Coordinates of C-alpha atoms in Angstrom, one line a residue:
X1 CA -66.8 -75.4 23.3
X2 CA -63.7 -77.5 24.3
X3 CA -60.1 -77.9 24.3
X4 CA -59.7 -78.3 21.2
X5 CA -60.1 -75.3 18.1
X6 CA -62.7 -76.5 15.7
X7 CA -65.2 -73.3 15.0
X8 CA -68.3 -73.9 13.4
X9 CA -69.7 -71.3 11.3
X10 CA -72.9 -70.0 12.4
X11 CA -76.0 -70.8 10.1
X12 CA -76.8 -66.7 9.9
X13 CA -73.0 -66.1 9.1
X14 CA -73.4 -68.6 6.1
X15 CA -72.7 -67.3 2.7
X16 CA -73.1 -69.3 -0.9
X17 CA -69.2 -70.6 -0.8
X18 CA -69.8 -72.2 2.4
X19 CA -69.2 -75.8 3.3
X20 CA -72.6 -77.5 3.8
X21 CA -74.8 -74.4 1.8
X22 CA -72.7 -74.7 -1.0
X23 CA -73.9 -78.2 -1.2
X24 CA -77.5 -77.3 -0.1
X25 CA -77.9 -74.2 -2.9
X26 CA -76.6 -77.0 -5.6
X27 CA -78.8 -80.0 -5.0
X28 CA -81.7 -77.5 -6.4
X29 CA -81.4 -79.1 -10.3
X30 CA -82.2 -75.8 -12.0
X31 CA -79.3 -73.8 -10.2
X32 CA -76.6 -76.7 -10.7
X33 CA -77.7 -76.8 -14.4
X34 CA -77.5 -73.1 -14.9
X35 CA -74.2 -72.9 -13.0
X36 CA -73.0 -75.7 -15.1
X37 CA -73.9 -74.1 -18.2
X38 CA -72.3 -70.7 -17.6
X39 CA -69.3 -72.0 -16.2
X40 CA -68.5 -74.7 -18.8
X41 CA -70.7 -73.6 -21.3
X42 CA -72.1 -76.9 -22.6
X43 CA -75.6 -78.0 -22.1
X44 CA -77.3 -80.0 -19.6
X45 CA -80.3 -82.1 -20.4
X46 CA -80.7 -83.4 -17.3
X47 CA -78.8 -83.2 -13.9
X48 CA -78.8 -86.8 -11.4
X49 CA -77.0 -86.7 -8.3
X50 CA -75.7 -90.1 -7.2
X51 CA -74.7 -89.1 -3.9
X52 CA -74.5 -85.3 -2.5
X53 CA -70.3 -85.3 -0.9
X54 CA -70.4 -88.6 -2.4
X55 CA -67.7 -90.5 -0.7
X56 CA -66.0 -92.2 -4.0
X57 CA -63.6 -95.5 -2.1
X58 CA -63.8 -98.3 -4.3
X59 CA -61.0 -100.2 -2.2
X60 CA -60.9 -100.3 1.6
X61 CA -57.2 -99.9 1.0
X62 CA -57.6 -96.2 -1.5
X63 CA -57.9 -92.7 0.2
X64 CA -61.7 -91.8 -0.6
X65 CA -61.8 -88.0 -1.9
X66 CA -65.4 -86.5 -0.8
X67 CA -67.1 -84.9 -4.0
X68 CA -68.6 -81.4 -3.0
X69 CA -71.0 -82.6 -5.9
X70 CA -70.8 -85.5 -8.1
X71 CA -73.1 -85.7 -10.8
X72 CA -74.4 -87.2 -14.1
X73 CA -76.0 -85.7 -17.2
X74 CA -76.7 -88.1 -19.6
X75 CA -73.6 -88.2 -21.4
X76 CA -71.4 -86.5 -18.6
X77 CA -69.9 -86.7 -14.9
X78 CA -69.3 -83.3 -13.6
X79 CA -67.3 -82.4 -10.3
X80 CA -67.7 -78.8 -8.9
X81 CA -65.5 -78.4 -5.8
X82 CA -65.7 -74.5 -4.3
X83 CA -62.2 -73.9 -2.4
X84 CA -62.2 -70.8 -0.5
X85 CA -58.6 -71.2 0.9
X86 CA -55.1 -72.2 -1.4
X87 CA -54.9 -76.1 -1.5
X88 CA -51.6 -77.8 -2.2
X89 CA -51.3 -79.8 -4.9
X90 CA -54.3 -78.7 -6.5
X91 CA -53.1 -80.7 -10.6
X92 CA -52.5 -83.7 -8.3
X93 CA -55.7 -83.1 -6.3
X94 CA -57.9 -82.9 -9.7
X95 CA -55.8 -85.7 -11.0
X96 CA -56.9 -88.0 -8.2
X97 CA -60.6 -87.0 -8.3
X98 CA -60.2 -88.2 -11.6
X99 CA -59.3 -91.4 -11.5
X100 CA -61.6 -92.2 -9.0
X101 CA -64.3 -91.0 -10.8
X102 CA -63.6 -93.4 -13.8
X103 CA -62.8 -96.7 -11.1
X104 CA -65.9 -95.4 -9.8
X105 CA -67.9 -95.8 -13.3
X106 CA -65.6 -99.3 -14.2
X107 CA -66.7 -101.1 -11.5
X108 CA -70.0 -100.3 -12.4
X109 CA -69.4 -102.5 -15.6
X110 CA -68.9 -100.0 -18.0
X111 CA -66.2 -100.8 -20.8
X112 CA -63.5 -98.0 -21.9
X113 CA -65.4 -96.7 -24.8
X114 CA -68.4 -95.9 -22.7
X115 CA -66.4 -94.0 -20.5
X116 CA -68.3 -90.8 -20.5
X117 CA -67.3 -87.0 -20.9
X118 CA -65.9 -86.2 -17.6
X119 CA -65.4 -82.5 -16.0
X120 CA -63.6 -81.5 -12.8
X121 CA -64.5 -78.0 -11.8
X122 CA -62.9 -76.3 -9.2
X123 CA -64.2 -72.4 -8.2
X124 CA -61.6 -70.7 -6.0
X125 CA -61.8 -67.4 -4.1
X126 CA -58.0 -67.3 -4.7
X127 CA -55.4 -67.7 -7.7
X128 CA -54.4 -70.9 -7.5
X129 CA -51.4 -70.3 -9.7
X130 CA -51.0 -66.8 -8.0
X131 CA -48.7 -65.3 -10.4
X132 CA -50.9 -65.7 -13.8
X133 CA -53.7 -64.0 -12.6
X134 CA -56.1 -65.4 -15.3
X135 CA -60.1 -65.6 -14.8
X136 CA -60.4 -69.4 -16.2
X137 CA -57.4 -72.4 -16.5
X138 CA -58.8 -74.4 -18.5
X139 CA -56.5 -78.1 -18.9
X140 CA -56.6 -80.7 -21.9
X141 CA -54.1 -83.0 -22.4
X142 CA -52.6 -82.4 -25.8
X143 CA -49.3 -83.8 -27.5
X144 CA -46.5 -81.6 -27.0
X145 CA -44.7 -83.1 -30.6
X146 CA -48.3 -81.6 -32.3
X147 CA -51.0 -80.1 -30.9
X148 CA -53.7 -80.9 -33.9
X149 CA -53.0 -84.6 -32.5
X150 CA -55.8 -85.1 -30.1
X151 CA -55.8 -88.0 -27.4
X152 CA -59.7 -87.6 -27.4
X153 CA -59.7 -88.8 -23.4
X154 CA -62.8 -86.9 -23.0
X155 CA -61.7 -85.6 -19.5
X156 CA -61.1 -81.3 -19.2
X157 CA -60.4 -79.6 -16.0
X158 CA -61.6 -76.2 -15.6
X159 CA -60.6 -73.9 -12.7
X160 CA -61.6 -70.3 -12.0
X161 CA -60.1 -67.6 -10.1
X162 CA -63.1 -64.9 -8.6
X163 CA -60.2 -62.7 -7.5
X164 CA -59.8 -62.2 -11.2
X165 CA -63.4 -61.9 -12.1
X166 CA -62.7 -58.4 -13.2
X167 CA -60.6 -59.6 -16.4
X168 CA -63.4 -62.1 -17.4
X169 CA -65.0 -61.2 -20.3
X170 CA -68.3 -63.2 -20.1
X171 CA -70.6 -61.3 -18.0
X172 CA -72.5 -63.7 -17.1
X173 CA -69.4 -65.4 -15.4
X174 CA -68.0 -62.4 -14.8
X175 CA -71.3 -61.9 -12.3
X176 CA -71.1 -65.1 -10.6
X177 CA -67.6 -65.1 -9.8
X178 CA -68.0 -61.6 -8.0
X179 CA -70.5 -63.2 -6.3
X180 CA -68.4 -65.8 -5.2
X181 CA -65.3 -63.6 -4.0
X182 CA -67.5 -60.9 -2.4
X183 CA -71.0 -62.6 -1.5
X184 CA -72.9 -59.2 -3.1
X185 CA -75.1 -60.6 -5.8
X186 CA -75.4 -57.3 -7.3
X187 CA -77.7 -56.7 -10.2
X188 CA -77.6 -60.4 -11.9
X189 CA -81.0 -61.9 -11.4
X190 CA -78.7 -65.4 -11.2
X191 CA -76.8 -64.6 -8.4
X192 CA -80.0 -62.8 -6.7
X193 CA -81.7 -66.3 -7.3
X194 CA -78.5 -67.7 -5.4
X195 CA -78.6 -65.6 -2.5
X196 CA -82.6 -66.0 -1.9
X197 CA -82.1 -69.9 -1.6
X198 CA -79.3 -68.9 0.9
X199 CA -81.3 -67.0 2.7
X200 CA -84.2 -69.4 2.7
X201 CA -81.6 -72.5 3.7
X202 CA -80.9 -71.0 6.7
X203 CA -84.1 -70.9 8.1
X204 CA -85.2 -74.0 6.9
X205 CA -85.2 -76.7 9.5
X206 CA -83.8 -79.4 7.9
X207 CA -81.0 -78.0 6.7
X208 CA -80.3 -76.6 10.1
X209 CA -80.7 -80.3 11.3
X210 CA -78.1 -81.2 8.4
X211 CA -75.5 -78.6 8.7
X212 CA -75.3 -79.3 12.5
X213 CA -75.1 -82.8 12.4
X214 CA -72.5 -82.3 9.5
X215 CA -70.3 -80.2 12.3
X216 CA -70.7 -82.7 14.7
X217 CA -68.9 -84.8 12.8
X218 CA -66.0 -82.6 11.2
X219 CA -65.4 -81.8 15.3
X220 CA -65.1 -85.2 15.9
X221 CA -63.0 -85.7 13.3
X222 CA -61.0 -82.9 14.7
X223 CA -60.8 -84.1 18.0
X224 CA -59.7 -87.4 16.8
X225 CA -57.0 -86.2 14.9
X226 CA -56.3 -84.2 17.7
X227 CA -55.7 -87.0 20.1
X228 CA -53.9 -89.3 17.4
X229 CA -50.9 -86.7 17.2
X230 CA -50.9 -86.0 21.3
X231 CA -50.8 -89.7 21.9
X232 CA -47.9 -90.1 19.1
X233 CA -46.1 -87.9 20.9
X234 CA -46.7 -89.3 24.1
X235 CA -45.5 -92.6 22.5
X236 CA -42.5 -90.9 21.3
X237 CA -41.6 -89.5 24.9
X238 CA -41.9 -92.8 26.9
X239 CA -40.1 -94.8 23.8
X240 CA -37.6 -92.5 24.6
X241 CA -37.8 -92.5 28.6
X242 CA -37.6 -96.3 28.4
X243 CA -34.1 -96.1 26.6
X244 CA -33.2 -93.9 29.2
X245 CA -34.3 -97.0 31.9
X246 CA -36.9 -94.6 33.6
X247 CA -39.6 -97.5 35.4
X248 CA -42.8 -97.4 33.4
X249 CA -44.7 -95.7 37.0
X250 CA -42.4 -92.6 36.4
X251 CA -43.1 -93.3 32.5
X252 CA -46.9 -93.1 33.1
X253 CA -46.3 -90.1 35.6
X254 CA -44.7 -88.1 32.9
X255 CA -47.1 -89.3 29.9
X256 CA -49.9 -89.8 30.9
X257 CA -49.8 -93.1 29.2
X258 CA -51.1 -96.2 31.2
X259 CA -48.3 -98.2 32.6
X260 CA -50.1 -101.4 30.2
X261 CA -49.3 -99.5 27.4
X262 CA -45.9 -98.9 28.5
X263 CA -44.9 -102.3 29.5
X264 CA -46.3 -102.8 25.3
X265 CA -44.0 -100.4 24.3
X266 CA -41.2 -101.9 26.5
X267 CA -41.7 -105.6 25.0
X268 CA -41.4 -103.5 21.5
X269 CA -38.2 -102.5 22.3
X270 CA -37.2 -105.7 23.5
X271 CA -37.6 -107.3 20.7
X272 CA -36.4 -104.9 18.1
X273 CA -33.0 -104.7 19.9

């Protein structure tokens, strides 16, 4: 494809926990209900979707996190990210997503008391806490002087395991998450629901259309990246060089940097010594 090692997944390779299908398979209101409802076992009377990978920035100066699905019930705002690979930091990554989900409703106008019930859901392949081995980590914050004192923050943060899904005692969870981990919907009509719409997105042209132009851009973004750290380092090396009174020709030779740059960098130096 090119020089650089992006891979995108082929559409007849795509499984449920997928980037792009993922998104697809839960932007059909009756399966992100039902998923809702096993997982966190509340009700939902009506499922809205902002934005689908709604990009939440509210300052041009924040890091934006990119929602694998952001939406509203009535008296909700649920998260559900699928990881299928260990994340660092995953508390501080769900403590983030957080707080920029309730900037994201206070800009909007909406005082402190009106703050709605917020959930961040996180399904992993993996155990994120590897040692515990538990099905479902379910976090609150409580008072650690006395637990009956309740903060009432309205904001729970529920993660699963599938690697565990053996040990969960729901079945109907119990059937969804060895869905997720092995992408066999066995006998669950659910999960058979699940795996018909994958099979349906992928021949389904404008999802094709969406999932390519979607890898388009996570290539680019790649190849940007990409170039940002070779030209850093190409930075580095003729900072270096010019220290070592190397002409900005031989410089440019060596770097591949143009000598205008070069003669930038030199003026830098200049002035900083």
């Amino acid at each position: 494809m090119s020089n650089y090692d992006y891979q995108q997944k082929k559409i007849e390779d795509l499984t449920f926990t997928d980037d792009g299908m993922f998104q697809a398979v839960l932007h059909e209101e009756d399966i992100c209900a039902e998923i809702i409802e096993r997982l966190l076992h509340v009700k939902v009377s009506h499922v809205e979707y902002p934005e689908l990978e709604k990009q939440i920035a509210p300052f041009y100066t924040t890091k934006g996190v990119r929602l694998d699905v952001y939406l509203k019930d009535e008296d909700k705002i649920i998260d559900i990210e699928i990881q299928c690979y260990r994340q660092p930091a995953l508390g501080k990554r769900t403590r983030y997503y957080q707080s920029m989900i309730d900037i994201d409703s206070l800009m909007k106008g909406q005082p402190y008391p009106e703050l709605k019930e917020s959930y961040i859901l996180f399904i992993c392949k993996n155990d994120p806490f590897e040692n515990y081995g538990l099905p479902c980590y379910t976090f609150h914050n409580t008072c650690e002087e006395n637990p009956l004192v309740n903060l009432n923050d309205k904001c729970i943060k529920v993660i699963y395991n599938a690697s565990a899904y053996a040990e969960e005692k729901d079945e109907q969870v119990r059937d969804f998450l060895h869905y997720v981990l092995t992408d066999d919907a066995g006998d669950d009509d659910f999960t058979n629901r699940l795996e018909a719409i994958v099979e349906r997105l992928k021949d389904d042209e404008k999802f094709r259309s969406d999932y390519a132009a979607m890898n388009l851009h996570d290539w680019d973004l790649t190849r940007r990246a990409k170039e940002a750290g070779a030209e850093e380092k190409a930075i580095e090396a003729a900072t270096n060089a010019l220290k070592m009174n190397l002409s900005p020709e031989q410089i440019s030779k060596i770097t591949g940097l143009s000598v205008e740059k070069i003669l930038e960098l030199q003026k830098e130096i200049t002035v900083i010594a």
